[in-house]
Coordinates of C-alpha atoms in Angstrom, one line a residue:
Chain A
M791 CA 24.8 26.1 8.0
E792 CA 24.7 29.2 5.8
T793 CA 23.6 27.2 2.8
L794 CA 20.8 25.7 4.9
L795 CA 19.7 29.2 5.9
N796 CA 19.9 30.3 2.3
Y797 CA 17.8 27.3 1.3
I798 CA 15.1 28.2 3.8
T799 CA 15.0 31.9 2.7
E800 CA 14.9 30.9 -1.0
N801 CA 11.9 28.6 -0.5
E802 CA 10.1 30.5 2.2
I803 CA 6.6 30.2 0.8
F804 CA 7.2 26.5 0.0
I805 CA 8.2 25.9 3.5
Y806 CA 5.1 27.5 4.9
L807 CA 3.0 25.5 2.5
L808 CA 4.9 22.4 3.5
L809 CA 4.2 22.8 7.2
F810 CA 0.6 23.5 6.9
T811 CA 0.0 20.7 4.4
I812 CA 1.7 18.2 6.7
I813 CA -0.6 19.2 9.5
L814 CA -3.6 19.0 7.1
G815 CA -2.5 15.6 5.9
F816 CA -2.3 14.3 9.5
E817 CA -5.6 15.9 10.4
V818 CA -7.4 14.5 7.4
I819 CA -6.4 10.9 8.0
S820 CA -6.2 10.5 11.7
K821 CA -9.8 9.4 12.4
V822 CA -10.2 6.9 9.6
P823 CA -11.7 3.4 10.5
T824 CA -9.6 0.3 9.8
I825 CA -11.8 -1.0 7.1
L826 CA -10.9 2.0 5.0
H827 CA -7.1 1.7 5.3
T828 CA -6.6 -0.2 2.1
P829 CA -8.8 2.0 -0.1
L830 CA -7.4 5.1 1.4
M831 CA -3.8 4.0 0.8
S832 CA -4.8 3.3 -2.8
G833 CA -6.4 6.7 -3.1
A834 CA -3.5 8.5 -1.6
N835 CA -1.2 6.6 -4.0
A836 CA -3.3 7.8 -6.9
I837 CA -2.8 11.4 -5.7
S838 CA 1.0 10.9 -5.5
G839 CA 0.8 10.5 -9.3
I840 CA 0.5 14.3 -9.3
V841 CA 4.2 14.1 -10.3
V842 CA 3.0 13.8 -13.9
L843 CA 2.4 17.5 -13.9
G844 CA 6.2 17.9 -13.7
A845 CA 6.6 15.7 -16.7
I846 CA 4.0 17.8 -18.7
I847 CA 5.8 21.0 -17.8
L848 CA 9.1 19.6 -18.7
I849 CA 7.9 18.3 -22.1
R850 CA 6.3 21.7 -22.9
Q851 CA 9.5 23.5 -22.1
T852 CA 11.6 21.3 -24.3
D853 CA 12.7 22.1 -27.9
P854 CA 10.8 19.7 -30.1
S855 CA 14.0 18.5 -31.7
N856 CA 15.7 17.6 -28.4
L857 CA 14.8 13.9 -28.3
T858 CA 17.3 13.1 -25.6
I859 CA 15.0 14.9 -23.2
L860 CA 11.6 14.3 -24.9
I861 CA 11.8 10.5 -24.9
P862 CA 12.7 10.0 -21.2
A863 CA 10.3 12.7 -20.2
S864 CA 7.4 11.2 -22.0
M865 CA 8.3 7.9 -20.5
A866 CA 8.1 9.6 -17.1
L867 CA 4.7 10.9 -18.1
F868 CA 3.6 7.4 -19.3
V869 CA 4.5 5.5 -16.1
G870 CA 3.3 8.3 -13.9
S871 CA -0.1 8.4 -15.6
I872 CA -0.5 4.7 -15.2
N873 CA -0.2 5.4 -11.5
V874 CA -2.9 8.1 -11.8
F875 CA -5.5 6.3 -13.9
G876 CA -4.9 2.8 -12.4
G877 CA -4.9 4.2 -8.9
F878 CA -8.1 6.1 -9.1
I879 CA -10.0 3.2 -10.8
V880 CA -8.7 0.6 -8.4
T881 CA -9.7 2.7 -5.5
D882 CA -13.1 3.2 -7.0
R883 CA -13.6 -0.5 -7.5
M884 CA -12.7 -1.2 -3.9
L885 CA -15.0 1.5 -2.6
G886 CA -17.8 0.3 -4.9
M887 CA -17.9 -2.9 -3.0
F888 CA -18.7 -1.1 0.3
K889 CA -21.4 0.8 -1.5
K890 CA -23.2 -2.3 -2.9
K891 CA -23.4 -3.7 0.6
K892 CA -24.7 -0.6 2.1
K893 CA -27.8 -0.6 -0.1
K894 CA -29.1 -3.9 1.1
Chain B
M613 CA -7.3 32.2 -14.9
F614 CA -5.2 29.0 -14.8
N615 CA -4.1 29.9 -11.3
L616 CA -7.8 29.7 -10.4
V617 CA -8.0 26.2 -11.9
F618 CA -5.0 25.1 -10.0
L619 CA -6.5 26.4 -6.8
L620 CA -9.7 24.5 -7.5
A621 CA -7.7 21.4 -8.3
A622 CA -5.7 21.6 -5.0
F623 CA -8.9 22.1 -3.1
S624 CA -10.5 19.0 -4.8
L625 CA -7.5 16.9 -3.9
V626 CA -7.6 17.9 -0.2
W627 CA -11.3 17.6 0.2
G628 CA -11.4 14.4 -1.8
L629 CA -8.9 12.8 0.5
R630 CA -10.9 14.1 3.5
L631 CA -14.1 12.5 2.2
Q632 CA -12.3 9.3 1.7
S633 CA -11.8 8.8 5.4
N634 CA -15.5 8.2 6.0
P635 CA -17.1 5.0 4.6
E636 CA -20.3 6.9 3.6
S637 CA -18.6 9.5 1.5
A638 CA -15.4 7.6 0.4
K639 CA -16.5 6.9 -3.1
K640 CA -17.5 10.5 -3.7
G641 CA -14.1 11.6 -2.2
N642 CA -12.2 9.4 -4.6
F643 CA -14.2 10.8 -7.5
L644 CA -13.6 14.4 -6.3
A645 CA -9.9 13.7 -6.0
S646 CA -9.7 12.3 -9.5
M647 CA -11.5 15.4 -10.8
G648 CA -9.0 17.5 -9.0
M649 CA -6.2 15.6 -10.7
G650 CA -7.9 15.9 -14.1
L651 CA -8.2 19.7 -13.6
A652 CA -4.6 19.9 -12.6
I653 CA -3.5 18.0 -15.7
F654 CA -5.7 20.0 -17.9
A655 CA -4.4 23.3 -16.5
T656 CA -0.8 22.2 -16.8
L657 CA -1.4 21.3 -20.4
F658 CA -2.6 24.8 -21.4
F659 CA -1.3 27.4 -19.0
E660 CA 1.2 29.8 -20.5
I661 CA 4.8 29.1 -20.2
K662 CA 7.2 32.0 -20.9
D663 CA 8.6 32.2 -24.5
Q664 CA 6.7 29.1 -25.5
S665 CA 4.2 28.5 -28.2
I666 CA 1.4 26.8 -26.4
F667 CA 0.8 23.7 -28.4
N668 CA 4.3 22.6 -29.1
N669 CA 5.1 19.0 -28.2
L670 CA 1.5 18.2 -27.6
I671 CA 2.0 14.9 -29.3
W672 CA 4.7 13.9 -26.8
I673 CA 2.2 14.6 -24.1
L674 CA -1.0 13.1 -25.5
V675 CA 0.4 9.9 -26.8
P676 CA 1.8 8.7 -23.4
I677 CA -1.2 9.9 -21.5
S678 CA -3.7 8.1 -23.7
L679 CA -1.6 4.9 -23.8
S680 CA -1.3 4.8 -20.0
A681 CA -5.0 5.7 -19.7
L682 CA -5.8 2.6 -21.7
I683 CA -3.3 0.3 -19.9
G684 CA -4.1 1.7 -16.5
T685 CA -7.8 1.4 -16.9
Y686 CA -7.5 -2.1 -18.3
V687 CA -5.3 -3.4 -15.6
A688 CA -7.2 -1.7 -12.8
K689 CA -10.6 -3.1 -14.1
N690 CA -9.3 -6.6 -14.5
V691 CA -7.2 -7.2 -11.5
Q692 CA -8.5 -9.7 -9.0
M693 CA -9.6 -8.2 -5.7
T694 CA -7.2 -10.5 -3.9
S695 CA -4.2 -9.0 -5.7
M696 CA -5.1 -5.4 -4.8
P697 CA -2.2 -4.9 -2.5
Q698 CA 0.2 -6.0 -5.3
M699 CA -1.5 -3.6 -7.7
V700 CA -1.2 -0.6 -5.4
S701 CA 2.5 -1.5 -4.9
I702 CA 3.2 -1.6 -8.6
F703 CA 1.3 1.7 -9.2
N704 CA 3.3 3.3 -6.4
G705 CA 6.6 2.0 -7.9
L706 CA 5.6 3.6 -11.3
G707 CA 4.9 6.9 -9.6
G708 CA 8.3 6.7 -8.0
L709 CA 10.0 5.8 -11.3
S710 CA 8.3 8.8 -12.9
A711 CA 9.8 11.1 -10.3
V712 CA 13.2 9.5 -10.7
L713 CA 13.2 10.0 -14.5
L714 CA 12.2 13.7 -14.1
S715 CA 14.8 14.6 -11.6
F716 CA 17.4 12.6 -13.6
I717 CA 16.5 14.6 -16.7
E718 CA 16.7 17.9 -14.8
L719 CA 20.0 17.0 -13.3
Y720 CA 21.2 16.1 -16.8
K721 CA 20.1 19.5 -18.1
V722 CA 21.8 21.3 -15.2
S723 CA 25.1 19.6 -15.7
S724 CA 25.1 19.5 -19.5
T725 CA 24.3 23.2 -20.0
N726 CA 26.3 24.1 -17.0
T727 CA 23.9 26.8 -16.1
D728 CA 24.4 28.7 -13.0
T729 CA 21.8 27.1 -10.7
F730 CA 21.1 27.5 -7.0
F731 CA 22.7 25.1 -4.7
S732 CA 19.3 24.3 -3.3
Y733 CA 17.9 23.5 -6.7
N734 CA 20.5 20.7 -7.0
I735 CA 20.0 19.4 -3.5
T736 CA 16.3 19.2 -4.1
L737 CA 16.9 17.3 -7.3
I738 CA 19.2 14.8 -5.7
M739 CA 16.8 14.2 -2.8
S740 CA 14.0 13.6 -5.2
L741 CA 16.2 11.2 -7.2
F742 CA 17.1 9.3 -4.1
I743 CA 13.7 9.1 -2.5
G744 CA 12.1 8.3 -5.8
S745 CA 14.5 5.5 -6.5
V746 CA 13.9 3.9 -3.0
A747 CA 10.2 4.1 -3.6
F748 CA 10.6 2.5 -7.1
T749 CA 12.8 -0.5 -6.3
G750 CA 11.3 -0.8 -2.9
S751 CA 7.8 -1.1 -4.3
M752 CA 8.8 -3.5 -6.9
L753 CA 10.4 -5.8 -4.4
A754 CA 7.4 -5.4 -2.2
F755 CA 5.2 -6.5 -5.2
A756 CA 7.4 -9.5 -5.8
K757 CA 7.2 -10.5 -2.1
L758 CA 3.4 -10.2 -2.1
D759 CA 2.8 -11.8 -5.4
G760 CA 5.1 -14.7 -5.9
Y761 CA 6.1 -15.3 -2.3
R762 CA 9.5 -15.5 -3.9
W763 CA 11.9 -13.7 -1.6
S764 CA 9.0 -13.3 0.8
E765 CA 11.3 -14.4 3.6
K766 CA 13.4 -11.8 5.1
L767 CA 16.7 -11.6 3.4
I768 CA 19.1 -10.4 6.1
L769 CA 22.6 -10.0 4.9
P770 CA 25.3 -10.0 7.5
Y771 CA 25.8 -6.4 8.8
Q772 CA 22.7 -5.4 6.9
H773 CA 22.2 -2.2 8.9
I774 CA 25.9 -1.3 8.5
I775 CA 25.6 -1.8 4.8
N776 CA 22.6 0.4 4.6
I777 CA 24.4 3.2 6.5
V778 CA 27.4 2.8 4.3
L779 CA 25.2 3.2 1.2
L780 CA 23.6 6.3 2.6
V781 CA 27.0 7.8 3.5
T782 CA 28.2 7.0 0.0
I783 CA 25.3 8.9 -1.5
I784 CA 26.1 12.0 0.6
I785 CA 29.8 11.8 -0.4
F786 CA 28.9 11.5 -4.1
S787 CA 26.5 14.4 -3.8
Y788 CA 29.4 16.4 -2.3
L789 CA 31.8 15.3 -5.0
Y790 CA 29.2 16.3 -7.6
F791 CA 29.3 19.9 -6.3
I792 CA 33.0 20.3 -5.9
N793 CA 33.5 18.7 -9.4
L794 CA 31.4 21.4 -11.1
L795 CA 28.3 19.3 -11.5
D796 CA 30.0 16.3 -13.1
F797 CA 27.1 14.2 -14.3
N798 CA 28.9 10.9 -13.7
Y799 CA 28.4 11.3 -10.0
I800 CA 24.7 11.6 -10.5
L801 CA 24.7 8.2 -12.3
F802 CA 26.5 6.7 -9.2
I803 CA 23.9 8.3 -6.9
L804 CA 21.1 6.9 -9.0
I805 CA 22.5 3.3 -8.9
I806 CA 23.2 3.4 -5.2
S807 CA 19.8 4.8 -4.5
L808 CA 18.1 2.0 -6.5
V809 CA 20.2 -0.6 -4.6
Y810 CA 19.3 1.1 -1.4
G811 CA 15.6 0.7 -2.1
I812 CA 16.1 -3.1 -2.4
F813 CA 18.1 -3.3 0.8
F814 CA 15.5 -1.2 2.5
V815 CA 12.7 -3.7 1.8
A816 CA 14.6 -7.0 1.7
P817 CA 14.8 -7.6 5.4
I818 CA 11.1 -7.0 6.0
G819 CA 8.9 -10.1 6.0
G820 CA 6.0 -10.5 3.5
A821 CA 3.4 -10.1 6.2
D822 CA 4.6 -6.6 6.9
M823 CA 4.5 -5.5 3.2
P824 CA 1.3 -3.5 3.6
V825 CA 3.0 -1.3 6.1
V826 CA 6.0 -1.0 3.8
I827 CA 3.8 -0.1 0.8
S828 CA 2.1 2.5 2.7
L829 CA 5.4 4.0 3.8
L830 CA 6.8 3.9 0.3
N831 CA 3.6 5.5 -0.9
S832 CA 4.4 8.5 1.4
F833 CA 7.9 8.5 -0.1
T834 CA 6.5 8.9 -3.5
G835 CA 4.4 11.7 -2.2
I836 CA 7.5 13.4 -0.9
T837 CA 9.3 13.1 -4.2
A838 CA 6.3 14.5 -6.0
A839 CA 6.5 17.4 -3.6
L840 CA 10.2 17.9 -4.3
T841 CA 9.5 17.8 -8.0
G842 CA 6.9 20.4 -7.4
I843 CA 9.5 22.7 -6.0
I844 CA 11.7 22.1 -9.1
F845 CA 8.9 22.9 -11.5
N846 CA 7.6 25.6 -9.3
N847 CA 4.2 24.1 -9.2
N848 CA 2.2 24.6 -6.0
V849 CA -0.4 21.9 -6.7
M850 CA 2.4 19.3 -7.0
L851 CA 3.9 20.5 -3.8
L852 CA 0.6 20.4 -2.0
G853 CA -0.6 17.0 -3.4
G854 CA 2.8 15.5 -2.7
I855 CA 3.1 16.7 0.8
L856 CA -0.5 15.7 1.5
V857 CA 0.2 12.1 0.4
G858 CA 3.5 12.2 2.3
A859 CA 1.8 13.2 5.5
A860 CA -1.3 11.0 5.0
G861 CA 0.8 8.1 4.0
T862 CA 3.0 8.4 7.1
I863 CA 0.1 8.6 9.5
L864 CA -1.6 5.7 7.7
T865 CA 1.5 3.7 8.1
V866 CA 1.6 4.4 11.8
L867 CA -2.1 3.5 12.1
M868 CA -1.5 0.2 10.4
C869 CA 1.4 -0.6 12.7
E870 CA -0.9 0.2 15.7
A871 CA -3.5 -2.3 14.4
M872 CA -0.8 -4.9 14.6
N873 CA 0.5 -3.6 17.9
R874 CA 4.0 -3.1 16.6
S875 CA 6.1 -0.1 16.2
L876 CA 7.2 1.2 12.8
L877 CA 10.9 0.8 13.8
N878 CA 10.2 -2.8 14.8
V879 CA 8.7 -3.5 11.4
L880 CA 11.5 -1.8 9.5
I881 CA 14.2 -3.7 11.3
G882 CA 12.6 -6.9 10.3
G883 CA 10.2 -7.4 13.3
F884 CA 9.5 -11.1 13.5
S885 CA 13.1 -11.9 13.8
A886 CA 14.4 -15.3 13.2
S887 CA 15.7 -15.5 16.7
G888 CA 12.1 -15.7 17.9
K889 CA 11.6 -19.3 17.1
S890 CA 11.5 -20.3 20.7
S891 CA 8.2 -22.1 20.6
K892 CA 9.3 -25.0 22.8
K893 CA 6.3 -26.8 24.1
S894 CA 3.6 -27.0 21.5
E895 CA 5.3 -29.2 18.9
D896 CA 4.7 -32.4 20.7
G897 CA 0.9 -32.2 21.0
D898 CA -1.5 -34.3 18.8
I899 CA -3.7 -32.8 16.2
K900 CA -7.1 -34.2 15.4
E901 CA -8.6 -34.2 12.0
I902 CA -12.3 -34.0 11.4
S903 CA -14.2 -35.8 8.6
D904 CA -16.4 -34.1 6.0
S905 CA -19.6 -35.5 7.4
D906 CA -18.7 -34.9 11.1
F907 CA -17.9 -31.3 10.2
A908 CA -21.2 -30.8 8.4
V909 CA -23.3 -32.5 11.1
Q910 CA -21.6 -30.5 13.8
L911 CA -22.4 -27.2 12.0
F912 CA -25.9 -28.4 11.3
Y913 CA -26.7 -28.9 14.9
S914 CA -25.1 -25.7 16.2
S915 CA -27.1 -22.6 17.0
N916 CA -24.3 -20.2 16.2
V917 CA -21.2 -20.3 14.1
I918 CA -18.4 -17.8 13.6
F919 CA -16.1 -17.7 10.5
V920 CA -12.6 -16.3 11.0
P921 CA -11.4 -15.6 7.5
G922 CA -7.7 -15.1 6.8
Y923 CA -5.4 -14.7 3.9
G924 CA -5.9 -18.4 3.0
L925 CA -9.5 -17.7 2.1
A926 CA -8.4 -14.7 0.1
V927 CA -5.9 -16.5 -2.1
A928 CA -8.2 -19.5 -2.6
Q929 CA -10.9 -17.0 -3.7
A930 CA -13.2 -18.9 -1.4
Q931 CA -15.3 -15.9 -0.2
K932 CA -18.3 -16.8 -2.4
I933 CA -18.5 -20.4 -1.2
C934 CA -18.2 -19.1 2.3
K935 CA -21.3 -17.1 1.7
E936 CA -23.0 -20.1 0.2
I937 CA -22.4 -22.1 3.4
Q938 CA -23.6 -19.1 5.4
E939 CA -26.9 -19.2 3.5
T940 CA -27.4 -22.9 3.8
L941 CA -26.8 -22.7 7.6
E942 CA -29.1 -19.7 8.0
K943 CA -31.9 -21.6 6.3
N944 CA -31.5 -24.1 9.2
D945 CA -31.6 -21.3 11.8
V946 CA -27.9 -21.3 12.5
E947 CA -26.7 -17.8 13.3
V948 CA -23.5 -17.0 11.2
K949 CA -21.1 -14.2 11.8
Y950 CA -17.7 -13.3 10.5
A951 CA -15.0 -12.2 12.9
I952 CA -12.6 -9.9 11.2
H953 CA -9.2 -9.3 12.6
P954 CA -7.9 -5.7 11.9
V955 CA -5.1 -7.1 9.7
A956 CA -6.9 -10.1 8.3
G957 CA -5.8 -10.7 4.7
R958 CA -2.9 -8.7 3.5
M959 CA -3.9 -5.2 4.4
P960 CA -6.1 -3.7 7.1
G961 CA -9.6 -3.7 5.6
H962 CA -8.7 -6.1 2.8
M963 CA -11.0 -8.8 4.2
N964 CA -13.9 -6.5 4.4
V965 CA -13.5 -5.7 0.7
L966 CA -13.3 -9.4 -0.2
L967 CA -16.4 -10.3 1.7
A968 CA -18.2 -7.3 0.3
E969 CA -17.4 -8.7 -3.1
A970 CA -19.2 -11.9 -2.2
D971 CA -22.2 -9.9 -1.0
V972 CA -21.8 -10.8 2.6
D973 CA -24.1 -8.5 4.6
Y974 CA -22.2 -5.7 6.5
S975 CA -24.0 -6.5 9.7
K976 CA -22.6 -10.0 9.7
L977 CA -19.1 -8.7 10.2
I978 CA -17.9 -8.3 13.7
E979 CA -14.7 -6.7 14.8
L980 CA -12.1 -7.9 17.2
D981 CA -13.4 -6.8 20.6
E982 CA -17.0 -7.8 19.8
A983 CA -15.9 -11.2 18.5
N984 CA -13.8 -11.9 21.6
E985 CA -16.8 -11.3 23.7
K986 CA -18.9 -13.6 21.6
F987 CA -16.6 -16.6 21.3
T988 CA -17.5 -18.0 24.8
S989 CA -21.1 -18.4 23.7
T990 CA -20.3 -19.8 20.2
D991 CA -20.8 -23.4 19.3
V992 CA -18.4 -23.7 16.4
T993 CA -15.7 -21.3 15.2
I994 CA -14.4 -22.0 11.8
V995 CA -10.9 -20.6 11.1
V996 CA -10.4 -20.4 7.3
G997 CA -6.8 -19.9 6.3
A998 CA -5.9 -17.6 9.2
N999 CA -3.1 -18.5 11.5
D1000 CA -1.1 -15.8 13.3
V1001 CA -4.2 -13.8 14.2
V1002 CA -5.5 -16.7 16.2
N1003 CA -2.3 -17.8 17.9
P1004 CA -2.7 -18.1 21.6
D1005 CA 1.0 -17.5 22.1
A1006 CA 0.4 -13.8 21.5
I1007 CA -1.2 -13.8 24.9
D1008 CA 0.5 -16.7 26.8
D1009 CA 4.1 -16.8 25.7
S1010 CA 6.1 -13.7 26.2
S1011 CA 9.0 -15.2 24.2
S1012 CA 6.9 -15.5 21.1
P1013 CA 7.5 -13.0 18.4
L1014 CA 3.8 -12.5 18.2
F1015 CA 3.5 -11.6 21.9
G1016 CA 1.4 -8.5 22.5
M1017 CA -0.5 -8.6 19.2
P1018 CA -4.2 -8.4 19.7
I1019 CA -5.7 -11.6 18.5
L1020 CA -9.0 -13.4 18.2
K1021 CA -9.5 -15.8 21.1
V1022 CA -11.2 -18.5 19.0
W1023 CA -10.3 -21.3 21.5
E1024 CA -12.8 -19.9 24.0
S1025 CA -15.6 -21.2 21.8
K1026 CA -16.9 -24.7 22.3
N1027 CA -15.4 -26.1 19.2
V1028 CA -12.8 -24.8 16.8
I1029 CA -12.3 -26.2 13.3
V1030 CA -9.2 -25.0 11.5
L1031 CA -9.2 -25.1 7.7
K1032 CA -5.6 -25.1 6.6
R1033 CA -3.6 -26.4 3.7
S1034 CA -0.9 -28.0 5.8
M1035 CA 0.7 -27.8 9.1
N1036 CA 3.2 -25.2 7.9
P1037 CA 3.5 -22.2 10.2
G1038 CA 1.9 -18.9 9.1
Y1039 CA 3.4 -15.8 7.8
A1040 CA 5.2 -14.9 11.0
G1041 CA 6.9 -18.3 10.8
V1042 CA 5.9 -19.5 14.2
Q1043 CA 4.1 -22.6 15.3
N1044 CA 0.5 -22.2 16.5
P1045 CA -0.5 -24.1 19.7
L1046 CA -4.1 -23.6 18.9
F1047 CA -4.0 -26.6 16.6
F1048 CA -3.1 -28.8 19.6
K1049 CA -5.9 -27.6 21.9
D1050 CA -8.4 -30.2 23.0
N1051 CA -11.4 -28.4 21.5
S1052 CA -9.8 -27.8 18.1
K1053 CA -9.9 -30.0 15.0
M1054 CA -8.1 -29.7 11.7
Y1055 CA -9.6 -29.9 8.3
F1056 CA -6.9 -30.0 5.7
G1057 CA -7.0 -28.8 2.1
D1058 CA -7.2 -25.7 -0.1
A1059 CA -9.7 -23.3 1.5
K1060 CA -11.9 -23.3 -1.6
D1061 CA -12.0 -27.1 -2.1
S1062 CA -12.6 -27.7 1.6
L1063 CA -15.4 -25.3 1.8
Q1064 CA -16.9 -26.8 -1.4
R1065 CA -16.8 -30.3 0.1
L1066 CA -18.4 -28.9 3.2
S1067 CA -21.0 -27.1 1.3
S1068 CA -22.2 -30.1 -0.7
E1069 CA -22.1 -32.2 2.5
L1070 CA -24.3 -29.7 4.2
K1071 CA -26.8 -29.7 1.4
N1072 CA -27.1 -33.5 1.5
L1073 CA -28.1 -33.5 5.1

């Protein structure tokens, strides 16, 4: 219990941010029409690729001779960035189809 | 300065996602979000880290990013629209894998240097490792289920739920052992392996038809790991982006479940359970086949026709020929509409994307409620590769696993013609009494071939 309390105090700002972002996330999505579910899921997926920032920070903090960390970290960056690039482009392609139709 | 860029990035991500929930602005929203991501990456590349020369290791960063930019772009541009769900699933798995690698490395650093770290730091890392692993193996299995149909059946081991609980408990025990054994790295390895296995067990009992829901859920898992990793690297944009996806993914998952009239729990436990095969009556009825020319003539002399496209149309890539038939019919003053079930295809909204690809006019698509009102005054309803969404048992038979799902009441139209490959049951694995109704006829074959035959037959009239 004490450790839990410690955890909360240590990360106080994070926990505030957490709460508000959860509400924000719910609020942003709750009124979306069914036809947008698939593109939206894809778009959200691309955003979850934000994890690559961690990989970049990790690599920048690492001693250039420390290959045991650099190699897996750049792998993490590699796979994560595929998620980012692929995700945004796929979403764009899906949404582009709605657009084309609209013009008619 | 860089804090300002991060703030701008965070704002773009949130606003981008917001714009994406409206069809008019969705494309802009996606672009804005991608800009936000670009800004965040840029800022992370160049902001000052204590005691660090700014450009060191740049090669280790730029090479992977440019490689994945090439691969990601190539794959995303060339994938078939029908395999979109699989694609999203793979991407999500990769995002999860990235988080797993990162927390694994951090844990390795913690235990190898034996630095004095906060308890909470380790807990966050282990949670990130666990959730990321589930997202990774879960997404990969979801991909396999969607793509090859291999393992698409529910794999339910005896005592499945007990095994899952045992796995979870084991992870907690190992985490505890990790702490009392002074951060012995071996325990982390065990935790990693069990987490990866857990991801597979988590998805295995869920049927292929429910994969979209699962992918959406796993997507929010990836978001949560991203957020946890953000705590580790003390980066607010990561935390914000991750939680945003976590929350949005969760609510999207719930919305998808609602569209299918199922609860999330019901989906996760393996909803359409094998025990639900109680369709007793329907098997004995007779089915009637319709010939090419009869089919064409019937359409030709109708005044209105409704297509009900399903996944069969999507896999066969038949949306363009569908459109061709629509045009031929319209030339002969036949009114053509498409009735779109909310979960037609593999994901909600998937069918809209596919028909849009074939240039079908937006106004021709009608939704569930409108379609159900229209069927009574429709001459011919053509069901193309859809099955469960037109199963009358969902209304009539309370013992059916589909019972309660909102469906298209196609049998209320004067004639129903069902295009289907074979008499095999649909994804939910239940028989469909629609095929045995008096006003319904079958037209067997691959959706594309069948429609092609129909199209040329129509043109000859």
